[in-house]
CSV table of C-alpha atoms in Angstrom, one decimal:
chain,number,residue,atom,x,y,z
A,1,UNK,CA,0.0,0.0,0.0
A,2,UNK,CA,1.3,3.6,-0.7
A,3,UNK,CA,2.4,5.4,2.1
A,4,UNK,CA,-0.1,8.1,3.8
A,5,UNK,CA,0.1,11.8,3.4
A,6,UNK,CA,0.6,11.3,-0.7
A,7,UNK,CA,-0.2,14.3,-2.4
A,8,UNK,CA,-3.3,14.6,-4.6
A,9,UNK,CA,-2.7,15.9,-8.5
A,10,UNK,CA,-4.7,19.4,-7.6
A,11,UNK,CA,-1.3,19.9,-4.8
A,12,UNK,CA,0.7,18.3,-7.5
A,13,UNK,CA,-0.2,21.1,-9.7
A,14,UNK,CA,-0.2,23.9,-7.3
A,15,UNK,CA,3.2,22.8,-6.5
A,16,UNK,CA,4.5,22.9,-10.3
A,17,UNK,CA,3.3,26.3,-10.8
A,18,UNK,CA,4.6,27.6,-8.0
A,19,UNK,CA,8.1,27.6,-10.4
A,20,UNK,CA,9.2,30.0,-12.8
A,21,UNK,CA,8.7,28.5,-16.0
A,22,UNK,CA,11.0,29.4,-18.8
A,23,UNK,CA,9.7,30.4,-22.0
A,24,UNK,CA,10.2,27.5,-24.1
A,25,UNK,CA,12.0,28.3,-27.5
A,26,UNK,CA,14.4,31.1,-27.6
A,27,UNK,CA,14.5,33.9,-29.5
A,28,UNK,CA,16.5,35.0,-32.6
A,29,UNK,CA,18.7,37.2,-30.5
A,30,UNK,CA,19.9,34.5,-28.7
A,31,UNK,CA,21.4,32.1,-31.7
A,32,UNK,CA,22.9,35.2,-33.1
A,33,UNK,CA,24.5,36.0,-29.9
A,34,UNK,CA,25.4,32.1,-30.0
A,35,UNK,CA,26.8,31.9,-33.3
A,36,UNK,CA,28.5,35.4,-32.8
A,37,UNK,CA,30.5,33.9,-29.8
A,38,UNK,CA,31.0,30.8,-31.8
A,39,UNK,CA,32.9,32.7,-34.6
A,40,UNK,CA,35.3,34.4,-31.7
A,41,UNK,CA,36.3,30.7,-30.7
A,42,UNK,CA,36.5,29.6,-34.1
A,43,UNK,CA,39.1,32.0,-35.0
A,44,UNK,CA,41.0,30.5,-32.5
A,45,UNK,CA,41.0,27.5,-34.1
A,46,UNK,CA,41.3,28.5,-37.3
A,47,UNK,CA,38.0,27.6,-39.1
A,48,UNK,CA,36.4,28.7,-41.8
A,49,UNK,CA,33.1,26.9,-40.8
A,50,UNK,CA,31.9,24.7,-38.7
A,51,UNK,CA,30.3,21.0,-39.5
A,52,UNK,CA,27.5,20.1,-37.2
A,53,UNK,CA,25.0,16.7,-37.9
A,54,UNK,CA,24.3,15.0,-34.2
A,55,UNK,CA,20.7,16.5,-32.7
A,56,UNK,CA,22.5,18.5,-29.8
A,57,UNK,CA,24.5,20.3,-32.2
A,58,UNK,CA,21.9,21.0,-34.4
A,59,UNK,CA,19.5,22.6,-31.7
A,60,UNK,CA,22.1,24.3,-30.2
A,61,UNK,CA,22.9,26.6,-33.4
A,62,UNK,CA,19.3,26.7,-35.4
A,63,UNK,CA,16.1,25.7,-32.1
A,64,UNK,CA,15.4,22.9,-35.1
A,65,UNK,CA,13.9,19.5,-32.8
A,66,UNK,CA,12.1,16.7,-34.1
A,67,UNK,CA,11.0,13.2,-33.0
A,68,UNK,CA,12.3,12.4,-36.5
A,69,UNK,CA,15.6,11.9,-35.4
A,70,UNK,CA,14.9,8.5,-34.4
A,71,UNK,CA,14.9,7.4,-38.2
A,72,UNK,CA,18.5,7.1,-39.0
A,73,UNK,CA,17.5,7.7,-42.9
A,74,UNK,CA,18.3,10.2,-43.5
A,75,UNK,CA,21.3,12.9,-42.4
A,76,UNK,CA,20.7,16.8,-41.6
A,77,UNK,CA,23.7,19.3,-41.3
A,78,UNK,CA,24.3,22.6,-40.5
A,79,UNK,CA,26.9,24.7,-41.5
A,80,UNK,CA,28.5,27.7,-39.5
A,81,UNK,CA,30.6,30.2,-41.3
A,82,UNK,CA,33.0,32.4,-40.2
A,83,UNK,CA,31.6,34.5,-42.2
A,84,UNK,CA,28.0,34.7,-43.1
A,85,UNK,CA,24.7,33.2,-42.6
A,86,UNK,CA,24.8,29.6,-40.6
A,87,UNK,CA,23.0,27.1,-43.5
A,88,UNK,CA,21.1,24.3,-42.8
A,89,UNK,CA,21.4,21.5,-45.2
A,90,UNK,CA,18.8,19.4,-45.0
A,91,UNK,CA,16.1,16.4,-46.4
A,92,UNK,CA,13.5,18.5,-48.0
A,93,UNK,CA,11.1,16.3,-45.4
A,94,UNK,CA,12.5,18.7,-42.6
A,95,UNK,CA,12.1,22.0,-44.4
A,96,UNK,CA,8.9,23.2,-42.9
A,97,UNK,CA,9.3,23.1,-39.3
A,98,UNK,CA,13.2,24.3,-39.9
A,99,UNK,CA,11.6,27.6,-41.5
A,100,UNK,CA,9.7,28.2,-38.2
A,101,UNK,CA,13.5,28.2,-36.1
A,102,UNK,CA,15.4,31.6,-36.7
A,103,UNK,CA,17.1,29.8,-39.3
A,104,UNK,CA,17.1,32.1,-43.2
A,105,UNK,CA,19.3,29.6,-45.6
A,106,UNK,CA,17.5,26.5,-46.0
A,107,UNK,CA,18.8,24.0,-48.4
A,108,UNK,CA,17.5,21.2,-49.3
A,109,UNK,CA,17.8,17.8,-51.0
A,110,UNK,CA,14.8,15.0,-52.0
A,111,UNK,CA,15.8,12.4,-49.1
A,112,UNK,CA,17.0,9.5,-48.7
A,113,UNK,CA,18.7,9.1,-51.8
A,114,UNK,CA,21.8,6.8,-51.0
A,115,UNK,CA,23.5,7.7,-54.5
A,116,UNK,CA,23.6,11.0,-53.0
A,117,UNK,CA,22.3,11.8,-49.7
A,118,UNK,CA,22.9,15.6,-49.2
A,119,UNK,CA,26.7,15.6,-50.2
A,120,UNK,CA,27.0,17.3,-53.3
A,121,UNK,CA,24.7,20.1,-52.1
A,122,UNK,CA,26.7,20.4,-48.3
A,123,UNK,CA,30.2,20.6,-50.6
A,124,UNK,CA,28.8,23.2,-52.8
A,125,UNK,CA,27.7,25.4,-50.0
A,126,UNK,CA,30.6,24.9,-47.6
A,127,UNK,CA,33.1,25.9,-51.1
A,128,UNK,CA,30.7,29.1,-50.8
A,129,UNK,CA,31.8,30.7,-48.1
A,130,UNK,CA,34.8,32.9,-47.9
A,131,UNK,CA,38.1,30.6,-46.8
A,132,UNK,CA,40.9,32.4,-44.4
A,133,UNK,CA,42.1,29.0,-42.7
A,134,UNK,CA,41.3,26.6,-45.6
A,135,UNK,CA,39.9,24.0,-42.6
A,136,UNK,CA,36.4,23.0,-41.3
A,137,UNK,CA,35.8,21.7,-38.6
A,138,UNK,CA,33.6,18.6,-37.6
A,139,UNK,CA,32.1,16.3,-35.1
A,140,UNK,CA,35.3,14.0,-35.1
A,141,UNK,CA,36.1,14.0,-31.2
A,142,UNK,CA,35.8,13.9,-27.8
A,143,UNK,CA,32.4,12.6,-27.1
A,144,UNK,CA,31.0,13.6,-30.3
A,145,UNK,CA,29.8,11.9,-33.4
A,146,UNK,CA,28.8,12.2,-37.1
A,147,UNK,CA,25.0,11.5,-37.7
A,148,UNK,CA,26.1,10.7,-41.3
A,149,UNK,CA,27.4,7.4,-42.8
A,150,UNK,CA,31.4,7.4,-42.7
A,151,UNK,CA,31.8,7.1,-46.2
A,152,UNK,CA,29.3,9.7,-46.9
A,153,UNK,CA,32.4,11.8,-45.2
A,154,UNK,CA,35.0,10.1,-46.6
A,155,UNK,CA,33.7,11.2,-49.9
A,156,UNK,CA,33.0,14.5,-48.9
A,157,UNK,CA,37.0,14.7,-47.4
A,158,UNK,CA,38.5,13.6,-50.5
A,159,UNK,CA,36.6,15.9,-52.9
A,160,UNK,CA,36.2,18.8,-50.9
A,161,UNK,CA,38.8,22.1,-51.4
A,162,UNK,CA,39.0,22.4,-47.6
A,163,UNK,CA,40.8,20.6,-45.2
A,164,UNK,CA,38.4,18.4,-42.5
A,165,UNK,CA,39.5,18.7,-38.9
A,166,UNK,CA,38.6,17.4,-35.4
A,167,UNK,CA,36.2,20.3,-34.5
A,168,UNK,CA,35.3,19.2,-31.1
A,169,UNK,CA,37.5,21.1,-29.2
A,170,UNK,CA,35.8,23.9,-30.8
A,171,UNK,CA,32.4,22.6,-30.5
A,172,UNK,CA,32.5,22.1,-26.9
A,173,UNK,CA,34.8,25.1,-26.4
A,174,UNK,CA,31.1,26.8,-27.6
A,175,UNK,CA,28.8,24.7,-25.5
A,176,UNK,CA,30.3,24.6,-22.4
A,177,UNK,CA,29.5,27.9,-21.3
A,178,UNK,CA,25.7,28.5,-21.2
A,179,UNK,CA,23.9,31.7,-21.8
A,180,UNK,CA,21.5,32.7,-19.4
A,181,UNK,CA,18.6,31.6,-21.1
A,182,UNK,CA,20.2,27.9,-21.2
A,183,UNK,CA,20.9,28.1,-17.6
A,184,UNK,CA,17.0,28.8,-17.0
A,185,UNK,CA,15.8,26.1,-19.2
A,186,UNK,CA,18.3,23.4,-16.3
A,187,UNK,CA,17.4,25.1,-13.3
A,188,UNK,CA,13.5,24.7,-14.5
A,189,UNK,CA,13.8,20.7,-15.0
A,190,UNK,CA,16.0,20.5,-11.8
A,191,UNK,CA,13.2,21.8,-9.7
A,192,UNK,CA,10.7,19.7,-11.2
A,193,UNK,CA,12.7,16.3,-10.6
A,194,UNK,CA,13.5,17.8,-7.4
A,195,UNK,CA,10.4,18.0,-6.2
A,196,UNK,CA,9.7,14.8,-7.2
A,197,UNK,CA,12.3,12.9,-5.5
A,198,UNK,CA,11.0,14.6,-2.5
A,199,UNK,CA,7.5,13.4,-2.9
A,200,UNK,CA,8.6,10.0,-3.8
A,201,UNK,CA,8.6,8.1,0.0
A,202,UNK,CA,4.7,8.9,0.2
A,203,UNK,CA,4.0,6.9,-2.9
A,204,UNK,CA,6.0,4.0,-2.4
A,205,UNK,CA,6.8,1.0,-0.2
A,206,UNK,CA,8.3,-2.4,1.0
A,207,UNK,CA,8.0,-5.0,-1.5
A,208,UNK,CA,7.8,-3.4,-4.6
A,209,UNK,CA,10.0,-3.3,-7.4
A,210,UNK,CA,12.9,-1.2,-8.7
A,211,UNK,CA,10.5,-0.8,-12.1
A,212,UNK,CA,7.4,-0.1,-10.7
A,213,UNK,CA,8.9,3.1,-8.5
A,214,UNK,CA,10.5,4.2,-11.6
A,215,UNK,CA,7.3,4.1,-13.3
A,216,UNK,CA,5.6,5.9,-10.8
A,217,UNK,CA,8.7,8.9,-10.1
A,218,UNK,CA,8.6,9.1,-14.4
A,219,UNK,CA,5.0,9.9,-14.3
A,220,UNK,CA,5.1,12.3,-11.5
A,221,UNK,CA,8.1,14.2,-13.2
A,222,UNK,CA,6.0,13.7,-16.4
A,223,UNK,CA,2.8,15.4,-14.7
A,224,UNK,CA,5.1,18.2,-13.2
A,225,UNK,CA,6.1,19.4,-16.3
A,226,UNK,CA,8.6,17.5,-17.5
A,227,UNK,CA,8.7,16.2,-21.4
A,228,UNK,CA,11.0,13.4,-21.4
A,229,UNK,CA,13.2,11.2,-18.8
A,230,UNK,CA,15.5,9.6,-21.7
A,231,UNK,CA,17.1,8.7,-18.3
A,232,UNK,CA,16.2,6.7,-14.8
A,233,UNK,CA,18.6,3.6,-13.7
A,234,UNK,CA,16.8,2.8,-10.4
A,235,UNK,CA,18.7,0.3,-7.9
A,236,UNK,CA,18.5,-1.4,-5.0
A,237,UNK,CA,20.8,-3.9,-2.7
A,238,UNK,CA,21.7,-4.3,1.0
A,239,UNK,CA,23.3,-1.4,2.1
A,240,UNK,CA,24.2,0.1,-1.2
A,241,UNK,CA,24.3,-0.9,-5.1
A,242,UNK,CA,27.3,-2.1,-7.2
A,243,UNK,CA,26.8,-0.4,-10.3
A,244,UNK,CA,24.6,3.1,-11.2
A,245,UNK,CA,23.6,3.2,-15.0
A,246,UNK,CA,21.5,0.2,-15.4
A,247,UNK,CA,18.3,-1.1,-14.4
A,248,UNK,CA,15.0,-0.7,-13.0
A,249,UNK,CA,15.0,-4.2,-12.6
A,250,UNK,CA,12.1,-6.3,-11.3
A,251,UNK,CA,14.0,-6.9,-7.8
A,252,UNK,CA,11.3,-6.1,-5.0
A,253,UNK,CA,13.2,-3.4,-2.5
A,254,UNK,CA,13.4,-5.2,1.6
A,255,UNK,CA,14.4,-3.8,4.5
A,256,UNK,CA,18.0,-2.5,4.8
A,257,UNK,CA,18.2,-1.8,0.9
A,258,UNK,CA,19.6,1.2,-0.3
A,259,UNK,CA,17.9,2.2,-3.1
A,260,UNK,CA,19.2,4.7,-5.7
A,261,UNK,CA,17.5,6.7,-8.4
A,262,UNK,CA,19.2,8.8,-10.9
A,263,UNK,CA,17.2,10.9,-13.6
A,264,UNK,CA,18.2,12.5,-16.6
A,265,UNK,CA,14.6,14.4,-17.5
A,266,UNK,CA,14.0,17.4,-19.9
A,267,UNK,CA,12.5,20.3,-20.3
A,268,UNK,CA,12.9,21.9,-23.9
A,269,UNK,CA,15.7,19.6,-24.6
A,270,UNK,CA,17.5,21.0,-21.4
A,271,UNK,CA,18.8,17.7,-19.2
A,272,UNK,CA,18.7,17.6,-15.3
A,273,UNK,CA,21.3,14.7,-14.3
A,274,UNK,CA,21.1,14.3,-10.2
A,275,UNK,CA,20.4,10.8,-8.2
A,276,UNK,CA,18.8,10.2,-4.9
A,277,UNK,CA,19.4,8.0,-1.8
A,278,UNK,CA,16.6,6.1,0.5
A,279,UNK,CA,17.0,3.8,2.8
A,280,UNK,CA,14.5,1.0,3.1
A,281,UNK,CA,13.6,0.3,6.5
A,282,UNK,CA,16.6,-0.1,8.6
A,283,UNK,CA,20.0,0.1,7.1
A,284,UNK,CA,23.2,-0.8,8.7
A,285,UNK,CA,25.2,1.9,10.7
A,286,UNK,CA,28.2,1.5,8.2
A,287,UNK,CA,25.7,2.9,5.1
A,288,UNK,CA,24.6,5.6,6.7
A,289,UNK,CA,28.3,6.8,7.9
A,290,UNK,CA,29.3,6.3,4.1
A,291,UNK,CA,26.1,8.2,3.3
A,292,UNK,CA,26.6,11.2,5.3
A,293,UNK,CA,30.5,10.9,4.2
A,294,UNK,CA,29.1,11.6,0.9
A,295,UNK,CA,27.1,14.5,1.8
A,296,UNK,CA,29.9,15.9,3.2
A,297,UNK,CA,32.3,15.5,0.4
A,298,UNK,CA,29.4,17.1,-2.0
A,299,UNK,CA,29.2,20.3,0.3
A,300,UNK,CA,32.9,20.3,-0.4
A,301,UNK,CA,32.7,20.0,-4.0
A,302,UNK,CA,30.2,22.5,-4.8
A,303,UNK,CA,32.4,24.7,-2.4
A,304,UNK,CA,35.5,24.0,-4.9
A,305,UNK,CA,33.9,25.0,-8.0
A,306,UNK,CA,34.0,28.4,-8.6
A,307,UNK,CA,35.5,30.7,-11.2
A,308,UNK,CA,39.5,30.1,-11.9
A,309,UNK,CA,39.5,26.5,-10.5
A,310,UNK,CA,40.3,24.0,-12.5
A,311,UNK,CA,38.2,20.1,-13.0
A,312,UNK,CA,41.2,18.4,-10.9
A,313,UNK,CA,41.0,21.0,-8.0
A,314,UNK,CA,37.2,20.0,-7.6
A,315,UNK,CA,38.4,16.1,-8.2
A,316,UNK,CA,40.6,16.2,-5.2
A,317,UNK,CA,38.4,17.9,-2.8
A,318,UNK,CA,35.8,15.4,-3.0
A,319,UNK,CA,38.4,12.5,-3.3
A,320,UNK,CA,40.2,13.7,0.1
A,321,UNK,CA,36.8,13.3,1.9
A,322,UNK,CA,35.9,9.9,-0.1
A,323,UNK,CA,40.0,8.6,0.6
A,324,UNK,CA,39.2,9.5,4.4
A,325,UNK,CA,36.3,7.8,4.9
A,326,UNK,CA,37.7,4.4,3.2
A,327,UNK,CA,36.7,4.1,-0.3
A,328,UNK,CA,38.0,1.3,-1.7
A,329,UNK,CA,36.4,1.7,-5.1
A,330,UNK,CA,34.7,3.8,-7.5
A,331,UNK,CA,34.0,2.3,-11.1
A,332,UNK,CA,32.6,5.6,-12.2
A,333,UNK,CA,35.6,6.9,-13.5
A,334,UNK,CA,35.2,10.7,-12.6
A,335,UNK,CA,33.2,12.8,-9.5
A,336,UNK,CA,31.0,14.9,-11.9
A,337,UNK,CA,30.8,16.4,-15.4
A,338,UNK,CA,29.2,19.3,-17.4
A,339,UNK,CA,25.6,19.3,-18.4
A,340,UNK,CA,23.3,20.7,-20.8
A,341,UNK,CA,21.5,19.5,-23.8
A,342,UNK,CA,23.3,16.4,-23.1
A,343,UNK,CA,23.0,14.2,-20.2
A,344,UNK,CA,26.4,14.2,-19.9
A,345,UNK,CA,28.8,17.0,-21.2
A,346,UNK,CA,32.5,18.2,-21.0
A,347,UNK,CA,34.7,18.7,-19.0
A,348,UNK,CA,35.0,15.9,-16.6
A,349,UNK,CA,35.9,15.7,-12.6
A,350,UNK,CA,39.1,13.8,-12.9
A,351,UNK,CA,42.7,14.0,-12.6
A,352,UNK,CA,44.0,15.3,-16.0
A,353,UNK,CA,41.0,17.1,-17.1
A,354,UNK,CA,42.3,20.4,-16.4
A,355,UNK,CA,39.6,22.0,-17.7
A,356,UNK,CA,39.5,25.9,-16.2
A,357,UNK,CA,36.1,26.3,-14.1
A,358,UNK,CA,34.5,30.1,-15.8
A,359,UNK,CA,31.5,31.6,-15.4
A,360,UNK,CA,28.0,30.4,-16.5
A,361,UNK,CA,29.7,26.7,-16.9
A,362,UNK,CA,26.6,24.1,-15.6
A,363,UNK,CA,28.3,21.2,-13.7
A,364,UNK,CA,27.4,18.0,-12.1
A,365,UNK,CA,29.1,17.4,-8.3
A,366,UNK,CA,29.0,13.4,-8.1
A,367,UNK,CA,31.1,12.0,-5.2
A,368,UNK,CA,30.4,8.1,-4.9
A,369,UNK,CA,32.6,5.5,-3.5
A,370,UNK,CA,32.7,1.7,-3.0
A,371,UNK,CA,32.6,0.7,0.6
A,372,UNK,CA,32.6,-2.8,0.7
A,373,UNK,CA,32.5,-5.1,-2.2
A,374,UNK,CA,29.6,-5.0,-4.1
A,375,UNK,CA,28.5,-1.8,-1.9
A,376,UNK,CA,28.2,1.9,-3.6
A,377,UNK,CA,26.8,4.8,-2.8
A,378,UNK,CA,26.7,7.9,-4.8
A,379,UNK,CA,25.6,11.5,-4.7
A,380,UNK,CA,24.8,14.2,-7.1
A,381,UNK,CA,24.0,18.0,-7.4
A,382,UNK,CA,23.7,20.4,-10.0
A,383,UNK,CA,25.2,23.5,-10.2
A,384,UNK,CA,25.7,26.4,-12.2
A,385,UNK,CA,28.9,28.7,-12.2
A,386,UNK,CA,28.0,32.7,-11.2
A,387,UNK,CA,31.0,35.2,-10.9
A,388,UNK,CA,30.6,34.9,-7.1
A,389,UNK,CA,31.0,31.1,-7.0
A,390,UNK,CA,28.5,28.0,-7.5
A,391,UNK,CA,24.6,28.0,-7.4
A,392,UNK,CA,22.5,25.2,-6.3
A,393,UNK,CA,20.3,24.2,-9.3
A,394,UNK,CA,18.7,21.3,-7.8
A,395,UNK,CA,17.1,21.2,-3.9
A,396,UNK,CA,20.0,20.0,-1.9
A,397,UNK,CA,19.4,16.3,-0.7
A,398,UNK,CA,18.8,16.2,3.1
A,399,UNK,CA,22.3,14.8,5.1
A,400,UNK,CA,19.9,11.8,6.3
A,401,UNK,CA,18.8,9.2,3.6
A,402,UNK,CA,14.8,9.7,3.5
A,403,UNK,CA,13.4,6.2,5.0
A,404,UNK,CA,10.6,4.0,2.7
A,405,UNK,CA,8.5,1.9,4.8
């Protein structure tokens, strides 16, 4: 039976609108003010244009969405000059709703036509623009990747006038640093999953499974205003979990589980990314020391990241807390990342990043550690960079694992 004291949807609502919500969209001031900074960083790298085809990319320089990007068809591309218009080069299928973005070039090709999918069009219009460096830049890097087939590029590469470069240095360079607007969009979808999290204990309880309380925290984020959750491993074990990107699973949760939620929801393509920790029933002394270790070395973290630091500098705060307490593990690989219209985003909290913390960068704080074999326990905040230092995007979780009876 669900717990008592759940709210009803008319609270549920009056809760929701209680938050600031952004206008969804942005205007055409704000690509041009996008692209305008992306041509300052593109000098830098000496580009003549820039080579974008994933869906991130491609909302992040033209507003263009579409649930059509789960047909891999047909490719879309976008071209940013250095000089110039940004172009979008794209199946003739796409060219209504792309007309209704701020975008004024659209070119277009009847699609999918394998002989030719779009190629001979995108080389004529990048040879169009005004060349300086003689290189373009593309999605060839660090967590990036072509939505195009590879010999589609190879052909382009060897008939093309213009050299084609690892652009995501660039790229991120670019993204990393959100505008205000951005920033809005995050806080928005952070509020709404926080909010949810919190209501979560009071719909729940013993004996059911890790897939049925995702189901029910999806909906509620869902009927708060969220419009997707791409995103929500949900785990349980005895005093902590030994792994954080898989499930639900049909496992029922008993007493002395810890069980872990992480969500990755959306609100206008914007991604919360921030996980939460109950304790079912009773739990053992040792997780809730390990627990509040955690907390502890997340307050430390967000209190590391602030305009000038560096990615390694907020690394070893939270690792001196994590070492002290007695990790013994951590398969996770890194104690937070950037976020944005990605779940996960540049830089990365690890030694050797060494990525320089500025102003208006969005960052996840992640301390986790392994306790005992088989025995995690991770935490997560989101947080965006302000010239006075970091600000809470999410609701901070409380230092004492909420209890599901």
């Amino acid at each position: 039976m669900p717990n008592r004291n759940q709210p009803n949807s008319i609270e549920r609502e009056q809760k929701v609108s209680a938050i600031n919500i952004p206008q969804r969209g942005f205007s055409p001031k704000e690509f041009e003010t996008r692209v305008e900074r992306a041509r300052q960083i593109m000098h830098k790298h000496k580009f003549d244009a820039l080579l974008v085809s994933s869906p991130p990319n491609v909302r992040y320089f033209t507003g263009f969405d579409s649930q059509f990007w789960e047909s891999p068809t047909r490719p879309w591309f976008v071209v940013v000059p250095l000089e110039g218009d940004p172009v979008a080069v794209i199946p003739e299928i796409g060219a209504p709703e792309m007309a209704l973005t701020w975008m004024k070039d659209i070119r277009t090709w009847q699609a999918p036509n394998p002989e030719d999918d779009g190629i001979s069009l995108l080389k004529s219009t990048i040879e169009s623009f005004p060349r300086r460096y003689g290189r373009i830049g593309a999605e060839l890097g660090r967590e990036m990747a072509l939505r195009m087939p590879v010999s589609d590029l190879l052909r382009l590469r060897d008939t093309l006038a213009l050299e084609i470069a690892d652009g995501s240095p660039c790229i991120w360079e670019i993204r990393m640093v959100k505008t205000p607007a951005e920033i809005d969009h995050i806080h928005y979808i952070c509020q709404i999953a926080s909010d949810a999290y919190e209501a979560l204990p009071a719909s729940i309880s013993i004996g059911e499974s890790e897939r049925e309380i995702a189901r029910k925290l999806r909906i509620d984020i869902a009927r708060r205003g969220a419009d997707a959750t791409p995103f929500m491993p949900a785990i349980s074990g005895p005093g902590g979990v030994s792994q954080i990107v898989c499930g639900p699973h049909d496992r029922l949760i008993q007493a002395g589980d810890v069980l872990f939620i992480d969500t990755g929801s959306t609100f206008d393509g914007y991604f919360c990314d921030f996980d939460r920790n109950y304790a079912i029933g009773s739990i053992s002394d040792e997780a809730k020391r390990v627990h509040d270790a955690l907390w502890l070395a997340t307050e430390v973290g967000i209190a590391a990241a602030v305009p000038g630091a560096k990615t390694d500098d907020v690394f070893r705060a939270m690792a001196k807390i994590i070492d002290d307490a007695g990790a013994i593990g951590n398969n996770v690989g890194r104690l937070g990342h950037g976020l944005g219209l990605q779940l996960t985003e540049p830089p990365s909290h690890r030694l050797g990043d060494d990525t320089l913390i500025v102003e208006n960068m969005v960052l996840t704080i992640e301390p986790g550690m392994e306790y005992a074999p088989g025995k995690m326990i991770v935490h997560e905040e989101n947080i965006a960079i302000t010239k006075d230092g970091p600000r809470l995007l999410t609701k901070r979780a409380p230092r004492e694992m909420p209890t599901i009876r």
